[in-house]
Coordinates of C-alpha atoms and ligand atoms in Angstrom, one line a residue:
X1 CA 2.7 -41.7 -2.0
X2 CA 2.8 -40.0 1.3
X3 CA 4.3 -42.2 3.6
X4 CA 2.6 -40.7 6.7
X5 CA -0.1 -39.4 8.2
X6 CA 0.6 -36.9 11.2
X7 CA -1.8 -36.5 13.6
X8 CA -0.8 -32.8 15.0
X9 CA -3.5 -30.4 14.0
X10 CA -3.1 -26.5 13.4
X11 CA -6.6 -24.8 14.5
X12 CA -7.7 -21.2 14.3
X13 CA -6.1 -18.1 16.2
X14 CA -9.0 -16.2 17.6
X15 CA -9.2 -13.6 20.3
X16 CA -5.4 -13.9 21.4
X17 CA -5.7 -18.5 21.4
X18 CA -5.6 -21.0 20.1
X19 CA -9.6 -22.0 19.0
X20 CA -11.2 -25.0 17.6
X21 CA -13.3 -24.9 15.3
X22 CA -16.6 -24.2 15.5
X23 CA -18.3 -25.5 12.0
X24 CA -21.1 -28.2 12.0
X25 CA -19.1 -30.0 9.4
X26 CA -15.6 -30.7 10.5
X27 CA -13.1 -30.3 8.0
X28 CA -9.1 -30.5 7.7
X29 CA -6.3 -30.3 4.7
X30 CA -3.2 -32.1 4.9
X31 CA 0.4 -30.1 4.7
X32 CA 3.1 -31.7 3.4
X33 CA 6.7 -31.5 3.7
X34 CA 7.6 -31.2 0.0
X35 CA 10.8 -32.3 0.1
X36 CA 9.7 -35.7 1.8
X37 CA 6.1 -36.1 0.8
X38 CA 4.8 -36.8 4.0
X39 CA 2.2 -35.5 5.6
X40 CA 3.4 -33.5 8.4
X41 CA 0.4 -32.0 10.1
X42 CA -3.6 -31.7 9.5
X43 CA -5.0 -28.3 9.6
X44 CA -8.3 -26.9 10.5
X45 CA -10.5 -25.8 7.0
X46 CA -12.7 -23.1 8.8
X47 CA -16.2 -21.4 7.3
X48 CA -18.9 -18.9 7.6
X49 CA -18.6 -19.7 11.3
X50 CA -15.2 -19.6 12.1
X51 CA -15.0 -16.1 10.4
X52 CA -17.6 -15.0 11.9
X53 CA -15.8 -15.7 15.2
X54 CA -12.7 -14.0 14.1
X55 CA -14.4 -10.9 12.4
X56 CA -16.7 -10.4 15.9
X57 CA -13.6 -10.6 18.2
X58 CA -11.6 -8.2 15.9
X59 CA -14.3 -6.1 16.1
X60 CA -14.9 -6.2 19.8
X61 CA -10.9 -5.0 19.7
X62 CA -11.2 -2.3 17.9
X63 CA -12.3 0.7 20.1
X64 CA -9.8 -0.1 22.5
X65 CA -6.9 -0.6 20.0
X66 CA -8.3 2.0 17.8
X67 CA -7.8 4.8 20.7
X68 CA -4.5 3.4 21.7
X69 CA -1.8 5.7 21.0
X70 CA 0.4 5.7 17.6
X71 CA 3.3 5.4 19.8
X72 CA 2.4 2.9 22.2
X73 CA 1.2 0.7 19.0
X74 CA 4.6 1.4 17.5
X75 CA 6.3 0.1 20.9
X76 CA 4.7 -3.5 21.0
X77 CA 5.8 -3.5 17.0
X78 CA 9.1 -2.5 18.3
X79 CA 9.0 -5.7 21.0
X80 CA 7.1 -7.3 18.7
X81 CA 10.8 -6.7 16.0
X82 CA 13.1 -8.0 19.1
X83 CA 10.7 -11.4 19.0
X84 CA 10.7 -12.0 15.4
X85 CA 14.6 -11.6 15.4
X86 CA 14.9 -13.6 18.4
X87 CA 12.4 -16.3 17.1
X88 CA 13.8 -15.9 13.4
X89 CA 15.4 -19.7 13.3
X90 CA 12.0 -21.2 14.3
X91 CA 10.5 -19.4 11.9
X92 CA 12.8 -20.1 9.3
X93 CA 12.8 -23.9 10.2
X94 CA 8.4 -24.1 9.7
X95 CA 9.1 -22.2 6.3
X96 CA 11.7 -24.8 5.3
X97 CA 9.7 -27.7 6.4
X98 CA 6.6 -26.7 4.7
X99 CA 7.3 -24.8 1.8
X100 CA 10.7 -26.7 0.9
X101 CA 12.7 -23.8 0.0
X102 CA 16.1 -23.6 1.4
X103 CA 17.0 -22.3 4.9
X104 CA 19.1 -19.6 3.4
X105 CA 16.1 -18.2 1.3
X106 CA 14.2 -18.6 3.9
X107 CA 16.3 -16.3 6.2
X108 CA 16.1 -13.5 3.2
X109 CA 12.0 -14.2 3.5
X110 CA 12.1 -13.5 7.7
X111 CA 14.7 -10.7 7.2
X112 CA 12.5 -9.0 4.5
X113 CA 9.3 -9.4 6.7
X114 CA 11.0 -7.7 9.5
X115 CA 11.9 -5.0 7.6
X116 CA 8.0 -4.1 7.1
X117 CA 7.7 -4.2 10.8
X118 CA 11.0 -1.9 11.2
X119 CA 8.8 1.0 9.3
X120 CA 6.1 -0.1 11.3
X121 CA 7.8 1.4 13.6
X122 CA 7.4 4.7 12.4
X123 CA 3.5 5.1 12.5
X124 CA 3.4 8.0 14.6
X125 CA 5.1 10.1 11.9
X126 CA 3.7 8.2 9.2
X127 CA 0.2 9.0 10.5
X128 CA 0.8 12.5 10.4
X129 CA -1.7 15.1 9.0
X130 CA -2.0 18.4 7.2
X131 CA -2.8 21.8 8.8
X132 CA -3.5 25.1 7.1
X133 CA -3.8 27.5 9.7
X134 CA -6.3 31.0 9.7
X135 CA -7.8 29.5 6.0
X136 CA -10.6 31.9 7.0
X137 CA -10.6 34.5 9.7
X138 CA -10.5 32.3 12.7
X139 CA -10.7 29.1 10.3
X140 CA -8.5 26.7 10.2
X141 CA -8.3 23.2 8.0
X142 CA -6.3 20.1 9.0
X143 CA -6.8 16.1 7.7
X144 CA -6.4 13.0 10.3
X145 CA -5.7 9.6 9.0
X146 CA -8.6 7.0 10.8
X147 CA -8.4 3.4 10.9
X148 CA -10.4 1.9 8.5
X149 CA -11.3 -0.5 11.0
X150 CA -11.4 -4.4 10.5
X151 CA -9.2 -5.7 8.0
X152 CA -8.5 -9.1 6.4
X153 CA -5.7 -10.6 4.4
X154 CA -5.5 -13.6 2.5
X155 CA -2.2 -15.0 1.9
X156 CA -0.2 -17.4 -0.5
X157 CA 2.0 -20.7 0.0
X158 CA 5.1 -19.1 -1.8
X159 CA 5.7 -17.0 1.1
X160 CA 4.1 -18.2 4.7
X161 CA 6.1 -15.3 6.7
X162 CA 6.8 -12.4 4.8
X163 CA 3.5 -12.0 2.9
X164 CA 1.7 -12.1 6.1
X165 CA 4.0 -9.6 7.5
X166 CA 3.7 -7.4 4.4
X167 CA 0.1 -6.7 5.4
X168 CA -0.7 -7.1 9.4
X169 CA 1.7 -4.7 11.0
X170 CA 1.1 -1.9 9.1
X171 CA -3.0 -2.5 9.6
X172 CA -2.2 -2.6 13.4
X173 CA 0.1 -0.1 13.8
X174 CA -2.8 2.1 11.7
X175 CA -4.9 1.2 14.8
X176 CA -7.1 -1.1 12.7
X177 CA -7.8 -5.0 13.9
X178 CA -7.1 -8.1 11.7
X179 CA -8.2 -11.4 10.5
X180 CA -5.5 -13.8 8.3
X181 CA -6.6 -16.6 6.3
X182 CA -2.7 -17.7 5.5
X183 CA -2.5 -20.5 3.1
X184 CA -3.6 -24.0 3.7
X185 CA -0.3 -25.3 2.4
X186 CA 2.1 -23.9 4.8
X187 CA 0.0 -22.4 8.0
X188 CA 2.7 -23.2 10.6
X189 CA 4.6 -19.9 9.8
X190 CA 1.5 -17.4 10.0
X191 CA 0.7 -18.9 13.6
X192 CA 4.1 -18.1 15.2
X193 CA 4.0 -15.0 13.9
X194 CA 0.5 -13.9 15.8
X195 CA 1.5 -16.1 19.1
X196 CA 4.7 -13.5 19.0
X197 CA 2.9 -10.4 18.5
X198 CA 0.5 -11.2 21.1
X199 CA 3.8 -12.2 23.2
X200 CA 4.9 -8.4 22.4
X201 CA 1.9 -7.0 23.6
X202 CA -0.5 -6.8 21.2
X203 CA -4.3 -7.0 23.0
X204 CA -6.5 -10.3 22.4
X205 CA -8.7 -10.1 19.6
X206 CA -6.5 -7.3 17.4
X207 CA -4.9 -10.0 15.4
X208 CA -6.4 -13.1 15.0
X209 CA -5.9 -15.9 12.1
X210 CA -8.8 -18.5 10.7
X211 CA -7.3 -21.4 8.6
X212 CA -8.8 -22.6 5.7
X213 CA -9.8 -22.5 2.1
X214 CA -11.7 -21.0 -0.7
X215 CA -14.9 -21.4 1.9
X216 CA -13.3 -18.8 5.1
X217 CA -12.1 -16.5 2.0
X218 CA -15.5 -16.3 0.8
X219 CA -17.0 -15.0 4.1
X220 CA -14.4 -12.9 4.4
X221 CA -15.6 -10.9 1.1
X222 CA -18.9 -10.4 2.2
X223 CA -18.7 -10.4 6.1
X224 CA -20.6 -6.9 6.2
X225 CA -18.1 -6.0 9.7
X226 CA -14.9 -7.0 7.4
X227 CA -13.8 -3.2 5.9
X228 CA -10.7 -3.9 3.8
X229 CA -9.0 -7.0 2.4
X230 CA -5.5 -7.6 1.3
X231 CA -4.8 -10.2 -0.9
X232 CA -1.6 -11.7 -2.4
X233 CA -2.0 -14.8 -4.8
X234 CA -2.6 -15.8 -8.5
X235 CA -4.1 -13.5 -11.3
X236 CA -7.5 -15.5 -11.5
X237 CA -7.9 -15.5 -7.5
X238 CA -7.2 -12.0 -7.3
X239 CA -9.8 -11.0 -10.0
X240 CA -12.3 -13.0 -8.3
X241 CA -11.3 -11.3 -4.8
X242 CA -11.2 -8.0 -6.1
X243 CA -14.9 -8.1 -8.2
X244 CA -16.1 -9.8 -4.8
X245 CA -14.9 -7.7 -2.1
X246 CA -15.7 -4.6 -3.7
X247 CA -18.9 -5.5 -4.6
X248 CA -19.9 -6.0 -1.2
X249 CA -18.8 -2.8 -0.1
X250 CA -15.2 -3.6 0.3
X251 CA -11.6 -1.9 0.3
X252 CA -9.4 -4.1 -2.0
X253 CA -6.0 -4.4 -2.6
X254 CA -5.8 -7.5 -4.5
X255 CA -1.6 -9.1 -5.8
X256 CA -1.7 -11.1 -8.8
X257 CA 1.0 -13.5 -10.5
X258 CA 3.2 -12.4 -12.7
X259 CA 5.6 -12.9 -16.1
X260 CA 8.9 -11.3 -15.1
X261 CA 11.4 -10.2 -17.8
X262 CA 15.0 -10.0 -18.2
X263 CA 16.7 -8.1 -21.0
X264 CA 20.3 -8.5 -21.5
X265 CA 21.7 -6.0 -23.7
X266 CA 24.5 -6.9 -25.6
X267 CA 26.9 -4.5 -23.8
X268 CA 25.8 -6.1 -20.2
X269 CA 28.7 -7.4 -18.2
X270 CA 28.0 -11.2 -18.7
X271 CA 29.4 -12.7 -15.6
X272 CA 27.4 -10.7 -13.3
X273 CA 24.1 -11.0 -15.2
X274 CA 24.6 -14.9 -15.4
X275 CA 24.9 -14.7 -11.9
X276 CA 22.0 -12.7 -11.2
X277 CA 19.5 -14.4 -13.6
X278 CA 20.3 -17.9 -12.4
X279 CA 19.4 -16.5 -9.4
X280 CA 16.3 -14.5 -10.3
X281 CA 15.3 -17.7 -12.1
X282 CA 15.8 -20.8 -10.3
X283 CA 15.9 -19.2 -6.6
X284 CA 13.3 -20.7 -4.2
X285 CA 12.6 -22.7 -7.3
X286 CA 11.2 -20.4 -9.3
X287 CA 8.0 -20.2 -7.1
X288 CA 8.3 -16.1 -6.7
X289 CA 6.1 -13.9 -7.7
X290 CA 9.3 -11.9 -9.0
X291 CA 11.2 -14.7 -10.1
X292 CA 12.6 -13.8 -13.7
X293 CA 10.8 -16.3 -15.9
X294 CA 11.6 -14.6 -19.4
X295 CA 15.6 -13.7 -20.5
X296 CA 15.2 -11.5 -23.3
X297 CA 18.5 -11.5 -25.1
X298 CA 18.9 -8.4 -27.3
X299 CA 21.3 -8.3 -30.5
X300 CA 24.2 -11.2 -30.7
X301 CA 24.1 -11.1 -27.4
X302 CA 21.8 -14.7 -27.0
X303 CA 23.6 -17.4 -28.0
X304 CA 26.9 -16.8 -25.4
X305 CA 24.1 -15.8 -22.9
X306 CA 22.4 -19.5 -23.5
X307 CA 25.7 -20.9 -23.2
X308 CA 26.7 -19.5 -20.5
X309 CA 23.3 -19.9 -18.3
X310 CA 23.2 -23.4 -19.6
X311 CA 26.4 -24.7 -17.8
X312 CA 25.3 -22.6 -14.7
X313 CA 21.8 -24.2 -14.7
X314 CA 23.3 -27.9 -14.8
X315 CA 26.2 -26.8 -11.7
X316 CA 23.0 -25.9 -9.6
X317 CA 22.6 -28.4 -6.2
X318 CA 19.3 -28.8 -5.7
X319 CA 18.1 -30.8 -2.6
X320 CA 16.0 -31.0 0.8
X321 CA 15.8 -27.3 1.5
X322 CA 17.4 -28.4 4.7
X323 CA 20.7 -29.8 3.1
X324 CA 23.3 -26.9 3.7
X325 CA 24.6 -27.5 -0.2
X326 CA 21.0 -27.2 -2.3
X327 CA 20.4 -24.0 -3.4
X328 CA 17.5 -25.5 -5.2
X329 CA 14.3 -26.8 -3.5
X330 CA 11.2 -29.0 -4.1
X331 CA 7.7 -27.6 -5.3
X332 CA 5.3 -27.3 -3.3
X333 CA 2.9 -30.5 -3.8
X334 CA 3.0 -33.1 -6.2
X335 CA 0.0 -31.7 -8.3
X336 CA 2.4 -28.7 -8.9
X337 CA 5.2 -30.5 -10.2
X338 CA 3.4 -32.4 -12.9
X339 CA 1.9 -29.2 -13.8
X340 CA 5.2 -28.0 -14.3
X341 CA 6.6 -31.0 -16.0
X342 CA 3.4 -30.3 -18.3
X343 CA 4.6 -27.1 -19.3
X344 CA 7.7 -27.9 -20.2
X345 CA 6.8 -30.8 -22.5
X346 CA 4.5 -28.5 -24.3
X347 CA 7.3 -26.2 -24.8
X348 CA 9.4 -29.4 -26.0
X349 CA 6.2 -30.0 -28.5
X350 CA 5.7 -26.4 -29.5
X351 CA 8.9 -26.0 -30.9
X352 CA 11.1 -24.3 -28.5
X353 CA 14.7 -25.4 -27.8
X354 CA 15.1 -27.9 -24.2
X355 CA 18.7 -27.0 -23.6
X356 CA 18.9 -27.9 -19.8
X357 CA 15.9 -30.5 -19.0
X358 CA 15.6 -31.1 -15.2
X359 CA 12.5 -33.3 -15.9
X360 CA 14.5 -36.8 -14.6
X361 CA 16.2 -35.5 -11.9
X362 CA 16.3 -38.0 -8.5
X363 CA 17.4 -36.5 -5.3
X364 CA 19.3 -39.3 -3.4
X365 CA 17.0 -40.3 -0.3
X366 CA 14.0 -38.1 -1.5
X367 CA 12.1 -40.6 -4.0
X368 CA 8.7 -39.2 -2.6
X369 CA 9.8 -35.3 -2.9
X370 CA 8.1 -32.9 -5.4
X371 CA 11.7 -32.6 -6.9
X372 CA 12.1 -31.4 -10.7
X373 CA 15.6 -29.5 -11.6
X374 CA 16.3 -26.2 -13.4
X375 CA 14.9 -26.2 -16.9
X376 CA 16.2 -23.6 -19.7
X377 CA 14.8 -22.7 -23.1
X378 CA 16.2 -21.2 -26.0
X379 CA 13.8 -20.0 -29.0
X380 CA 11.1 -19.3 -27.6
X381 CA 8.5 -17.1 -29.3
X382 CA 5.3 -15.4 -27.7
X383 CA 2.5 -17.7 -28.9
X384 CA 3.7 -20.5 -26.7
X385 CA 2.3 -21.5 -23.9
X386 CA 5.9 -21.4 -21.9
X387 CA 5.6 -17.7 -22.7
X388 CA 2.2 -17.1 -21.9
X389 CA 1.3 -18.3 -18.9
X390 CA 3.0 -18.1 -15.4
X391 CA 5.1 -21.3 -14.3
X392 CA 5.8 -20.8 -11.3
X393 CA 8.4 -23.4 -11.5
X394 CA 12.3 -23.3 -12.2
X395 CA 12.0 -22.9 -16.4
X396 CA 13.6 -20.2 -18.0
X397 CA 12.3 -19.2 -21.4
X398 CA 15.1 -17.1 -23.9
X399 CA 13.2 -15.0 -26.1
X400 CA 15.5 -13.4 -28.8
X401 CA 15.0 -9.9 -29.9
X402 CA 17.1 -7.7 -31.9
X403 CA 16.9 -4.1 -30.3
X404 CA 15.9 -2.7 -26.9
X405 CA 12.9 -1.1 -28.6
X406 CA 11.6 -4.4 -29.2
X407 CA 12.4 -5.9 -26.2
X408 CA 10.4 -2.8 -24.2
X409 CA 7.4 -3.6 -26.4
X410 CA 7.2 -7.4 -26.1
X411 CA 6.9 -6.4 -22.3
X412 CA 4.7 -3.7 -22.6
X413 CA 2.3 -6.7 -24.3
X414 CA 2.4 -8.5 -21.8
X415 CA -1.1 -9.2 -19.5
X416 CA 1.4 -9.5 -16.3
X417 CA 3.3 -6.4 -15.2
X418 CA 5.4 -7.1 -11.7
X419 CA 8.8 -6.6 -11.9
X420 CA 11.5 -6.6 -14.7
X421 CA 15.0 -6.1 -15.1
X422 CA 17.9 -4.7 -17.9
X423 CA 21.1 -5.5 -17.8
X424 CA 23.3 -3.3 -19.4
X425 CA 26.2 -0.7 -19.1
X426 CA 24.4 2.1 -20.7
X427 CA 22.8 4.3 -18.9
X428 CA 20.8 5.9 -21.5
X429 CA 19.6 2.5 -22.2
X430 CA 18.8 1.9 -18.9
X431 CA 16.9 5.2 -18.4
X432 CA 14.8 4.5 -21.5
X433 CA 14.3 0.8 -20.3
X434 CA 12.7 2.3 -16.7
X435 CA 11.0 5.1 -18.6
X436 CA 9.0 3.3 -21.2
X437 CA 8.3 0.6 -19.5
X438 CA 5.4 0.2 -17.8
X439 CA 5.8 -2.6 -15.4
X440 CA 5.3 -1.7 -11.6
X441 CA 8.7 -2.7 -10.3
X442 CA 12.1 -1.8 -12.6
X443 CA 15.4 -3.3 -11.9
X444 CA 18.8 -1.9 -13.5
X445 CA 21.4 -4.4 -13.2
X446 CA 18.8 -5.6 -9.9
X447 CA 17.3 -8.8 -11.1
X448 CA 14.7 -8.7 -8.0
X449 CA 14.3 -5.7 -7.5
X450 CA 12.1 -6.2 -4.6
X451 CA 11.0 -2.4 -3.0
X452 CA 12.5 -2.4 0.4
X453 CA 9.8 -1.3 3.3
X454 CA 10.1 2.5 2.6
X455 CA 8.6 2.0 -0.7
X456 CA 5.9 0.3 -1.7
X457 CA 5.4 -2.8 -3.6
X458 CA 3.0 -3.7 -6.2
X459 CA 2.9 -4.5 -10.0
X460 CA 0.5 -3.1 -13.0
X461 CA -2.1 -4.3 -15.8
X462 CA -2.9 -8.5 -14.3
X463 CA -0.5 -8.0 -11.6
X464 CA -2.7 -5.9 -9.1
X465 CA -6.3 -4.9 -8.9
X466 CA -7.0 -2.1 -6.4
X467 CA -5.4 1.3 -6.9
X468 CA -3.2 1.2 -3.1
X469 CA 0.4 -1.3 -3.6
X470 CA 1.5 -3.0 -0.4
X471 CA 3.6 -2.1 2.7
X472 CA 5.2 0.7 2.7
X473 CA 4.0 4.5 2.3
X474 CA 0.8 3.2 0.3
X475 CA -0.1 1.1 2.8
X476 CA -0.9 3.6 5.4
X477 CA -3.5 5.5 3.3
X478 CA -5.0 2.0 2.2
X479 CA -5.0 1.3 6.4
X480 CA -6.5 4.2 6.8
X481 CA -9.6 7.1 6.2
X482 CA -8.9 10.6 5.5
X483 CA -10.7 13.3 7.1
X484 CA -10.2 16.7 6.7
X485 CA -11.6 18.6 9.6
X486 CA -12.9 23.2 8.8
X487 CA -13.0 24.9 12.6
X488 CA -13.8 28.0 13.7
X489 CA -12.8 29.3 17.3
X490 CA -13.0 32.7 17.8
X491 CA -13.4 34.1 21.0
X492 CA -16.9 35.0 20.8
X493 CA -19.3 36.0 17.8
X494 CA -17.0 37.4 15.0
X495 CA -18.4 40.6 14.8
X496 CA -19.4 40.4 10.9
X497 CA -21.4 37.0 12.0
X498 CA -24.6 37.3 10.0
X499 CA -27.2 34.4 8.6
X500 CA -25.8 33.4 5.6
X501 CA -27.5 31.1 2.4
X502 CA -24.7 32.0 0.2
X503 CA -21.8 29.1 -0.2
X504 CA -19.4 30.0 2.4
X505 CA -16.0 31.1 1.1
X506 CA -13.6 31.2 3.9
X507 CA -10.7 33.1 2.8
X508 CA -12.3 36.2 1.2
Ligands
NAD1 P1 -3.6 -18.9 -4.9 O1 -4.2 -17.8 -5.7 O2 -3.9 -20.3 -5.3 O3 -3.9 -18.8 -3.4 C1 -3.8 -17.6 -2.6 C2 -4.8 -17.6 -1.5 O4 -6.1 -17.7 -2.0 C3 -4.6 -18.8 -0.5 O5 -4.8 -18.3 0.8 C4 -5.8 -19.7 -1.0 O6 -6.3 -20.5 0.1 C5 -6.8 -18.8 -1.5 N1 -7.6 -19.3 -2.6 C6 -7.2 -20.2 -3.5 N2 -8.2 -20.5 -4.3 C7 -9.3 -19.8 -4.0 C8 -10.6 -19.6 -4.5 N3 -11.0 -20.3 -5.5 N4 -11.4 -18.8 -3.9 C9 -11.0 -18.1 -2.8 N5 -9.8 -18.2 -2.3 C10 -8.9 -19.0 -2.9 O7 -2.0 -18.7 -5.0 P2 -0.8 -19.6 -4.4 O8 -0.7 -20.8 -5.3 O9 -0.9 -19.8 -3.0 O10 0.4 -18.6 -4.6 C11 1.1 -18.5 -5.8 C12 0.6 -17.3 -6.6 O11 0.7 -16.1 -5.9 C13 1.5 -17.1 -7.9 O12 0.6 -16.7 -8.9 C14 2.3 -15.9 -7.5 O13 2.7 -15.1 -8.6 C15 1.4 -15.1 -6.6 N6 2.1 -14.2 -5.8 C16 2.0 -12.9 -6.1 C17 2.7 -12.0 -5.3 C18 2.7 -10.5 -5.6 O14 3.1 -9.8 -4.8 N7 2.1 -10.1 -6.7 C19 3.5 -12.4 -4.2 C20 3.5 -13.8 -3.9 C21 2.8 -14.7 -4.7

């Protein structure tokens, strides 16, 4: 039961303020604190209207921001990294209160954010072309890197900061203009992250945010002024935004869920992969899209792995992300934990092992919380339902193998493919493991192995749909349109200039 109703209201960002919004039909989602169950705020659900807003002043932007200067746009995103560090405890405190993960992890998300806006920084070289001087007499050939103009991204609950910063600063600093639709469940986060980049310097209408739901998405995809759209979310969401986008003409980059495995081999150094997959498992309560869901234990490895992650499961505090000593969270709303409470009953029915069952768990003052506690199975097999489907909760499935081989195929089966992991003290397992595997992102002995900035990040097969991952180097050519550019000065006529039908070839 939610034992309040707030009356503080989060409207739309549009045109450097806060805006209203502007739809016949007035309409507004409750957020939650999911450790509480109270209602905390009421945001606005915008439409066709509201984007429309946002798209036009984006628009009307982007000459001016367009022709700015690389280096100028990479000096507000260096102001604009001074804020976000000075600001980083506020920000942390909205992610806490609406999400429910802890403050800790909720520092890693800020600090991880900023890193995207650290290479930000570096547009100037990063927008860089080629030149191939005298490729005919007097010829030369060089490509420029062009905003692709107005860009939207569309964002999930399981991260209200860093997603959002995966994807606007490197649009802006490519001299394109943006609109975010953040998620309805946690839109506090998204909002103090524009307010500060227009505080850095950042020119009214470049970035600008409409709340809302499936209804602002949808006139996102086919606003014809919208030119790319970035999308991180669940595998069915991101098909649908992908087909949808594109079809209308449409840039897409679109992040899916994801089935992350773990392969212990039986030569791994225990402690420190106990450690780590407790970790990768249960952190933010398993609501990551690289949270290892699957611990594949290879050879006679399994049953002192089970042990072992079995007394480290039960030890785990879990609390009001707030509470200095949880290092486990709530879910995110109510409907999500009895989803996930579903799961693992069906897992209890389909055969598979309960060895830790966090089902009953009561946090002391938090009745009305979305609290369930770290659940582990052993025995599971690849028909289940445990196994096939994304949680998004804090259950870890064992799946015994008996070689590496094996383990590398049940993977390669698999419809997700965003990050995974071995553990192991072999290298020439290890550099099979990250050569046959195809999986986007590859940890040895790095259960999240999480790209930092310089890289990009993205998975394979159900994970993304678009060809460009996100952040990072890949992000600059998905920000932006090549050009390659032939010219000719020569002072005067050349003197063999004659009328020509043939195909010109330059350098004979
Ligand atoms: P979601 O797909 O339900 O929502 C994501 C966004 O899409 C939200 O902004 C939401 O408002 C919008 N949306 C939801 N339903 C829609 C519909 N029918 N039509 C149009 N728009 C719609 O995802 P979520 O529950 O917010 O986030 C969790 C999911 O995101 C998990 O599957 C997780 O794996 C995935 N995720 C993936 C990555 C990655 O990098 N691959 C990162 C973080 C989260």
């Amino acid at each position: 039961m939610n034992q309040r109703v707030s009356t503080e209201r989060i409207e739309h960002w549009i045109g450097g303020a806060s805006v209203a919004s502007g739809e016949a039909e007035l309409r507004f989602g409750e957020v939650t604190n999911p450790a509480t169950g109270e209602v905390i705020r009421q945001v606005a659900l915008g439409g066709a209207k509201d984007v429309a807003t946002a798209v036009a002043a984006a628009r009307a932007a982007l000459p001016g921001w367009r022709a700015t200067p690389p280096m100028k746009r990479a000096r507000v995103m260096m102001k604009y990294r001074e804020l976000l560090e000075t600001n980083r405890e506020a920000l942390v405190q909205l992610i806490t209160q609406e999400h429910g993960k802890t403050l800790d992890d909720a520092r890693g998300e800020v600090t991880r954010g900023i890193e995207v806006v650290e290479f930000a920084i570096g547009i100037p070289h990063l927008l860089k072309g080629e030149i191939a001087p005298q490729v005919g007499t007097g010829v030369d050939t060089y490509s420029i890197h062009q905003p692709v103009g107005v860009c939207a991204g569309i964002t999930p609950f399981n991260f209200p900061a860093m997603v959002p910063l995966w994807m606007f600063p490197m649009a802006v600093a490519c001299g394109n203009t943006f609109v975010l639709k953040p998620s309805e469940k946690v839109p506090s986060a998204a909002l103090l992250l524009v307010r500060l980049a227009r505080e850095a310097g950042l020119p009214d209408g470049v970035l600008n945010v409409v709340n809302g739901d499936k209804a602002a998405v949808d006139a996102l995809l086919t606003h014809p002024d919208v030119n790319a759209v970035s999308f991180v979310g669940s595998t069915p969401i991101a098909q649908y935004i992908y087909s949808t986008a594109s079809a209308h003409g449409k840039r897409v980059q679109a992040l899916g869920g994801a089935k992350n495995h773990g392969v212990v081999m039986p030569d791994a150094d225990l402690d420190f992969t106990v450690d780590a997959l407790i970790g990768a498992a249960y952190g933010s309560a398993g609501e990551r899209c690289m949270a290892i869901s699957v611990a594949v234990a290879v050879g006679d490895v399994a049953d002192q792995l089970v042990a072992r992650l079995a007394q480290a499961a039960k030890a785990l505090p879990v609390g009001d992300g707030t509470d200095p000593v949880a290092q486990m969270g709530p879910l995110i709303t109510r409907v999500h934990c009895d989803k996930v409470k579903g799961f693992v009953d069906a897992g209890v029915d389909e055969g598979a092992k309960l060895v830790v069952d966090g089902r009953g768990l009561k946090v002391a003052q938090r009745d009305d919380g979305f609290f369930i506690g770290p659940c582990l199975f052993d025995n599971v097999t690849p028909d289940m339902s445990i196994y096939r489907n994304e949680i998004f909760g804090p259950v870890l499935s064992v799946v015994r193998v008996n070689t590496l081989e094996e383990a590398i195929a049940l993977i390669n089966r698999n419809p997700y493919a965003n990050g995974t992991a071995v553990f192991t003290t072999s290298g020439g397992a290890a550099r099979r493991f990250e050569d046959e595997i195809e999986v986007g992102m590859v940890g040895v002995n790095v259960p999240i192995p999480v790209p930092v900035s310089y890289f990009s990040f993205g998975g394979w097969r159900n994970s993304l749909f678009g060809d460009q991952h996100i952040y990072g180097p890949e992000s600059v050519r998905f920000y932006t349109r090549s050009k390659v550019v032939t010219r000719r000065w020569s002072e005067g006529r050349p003197a063999n200039a004659t009328s020509s039908l043939v195909m010109p070839t330059l350098g004979q």
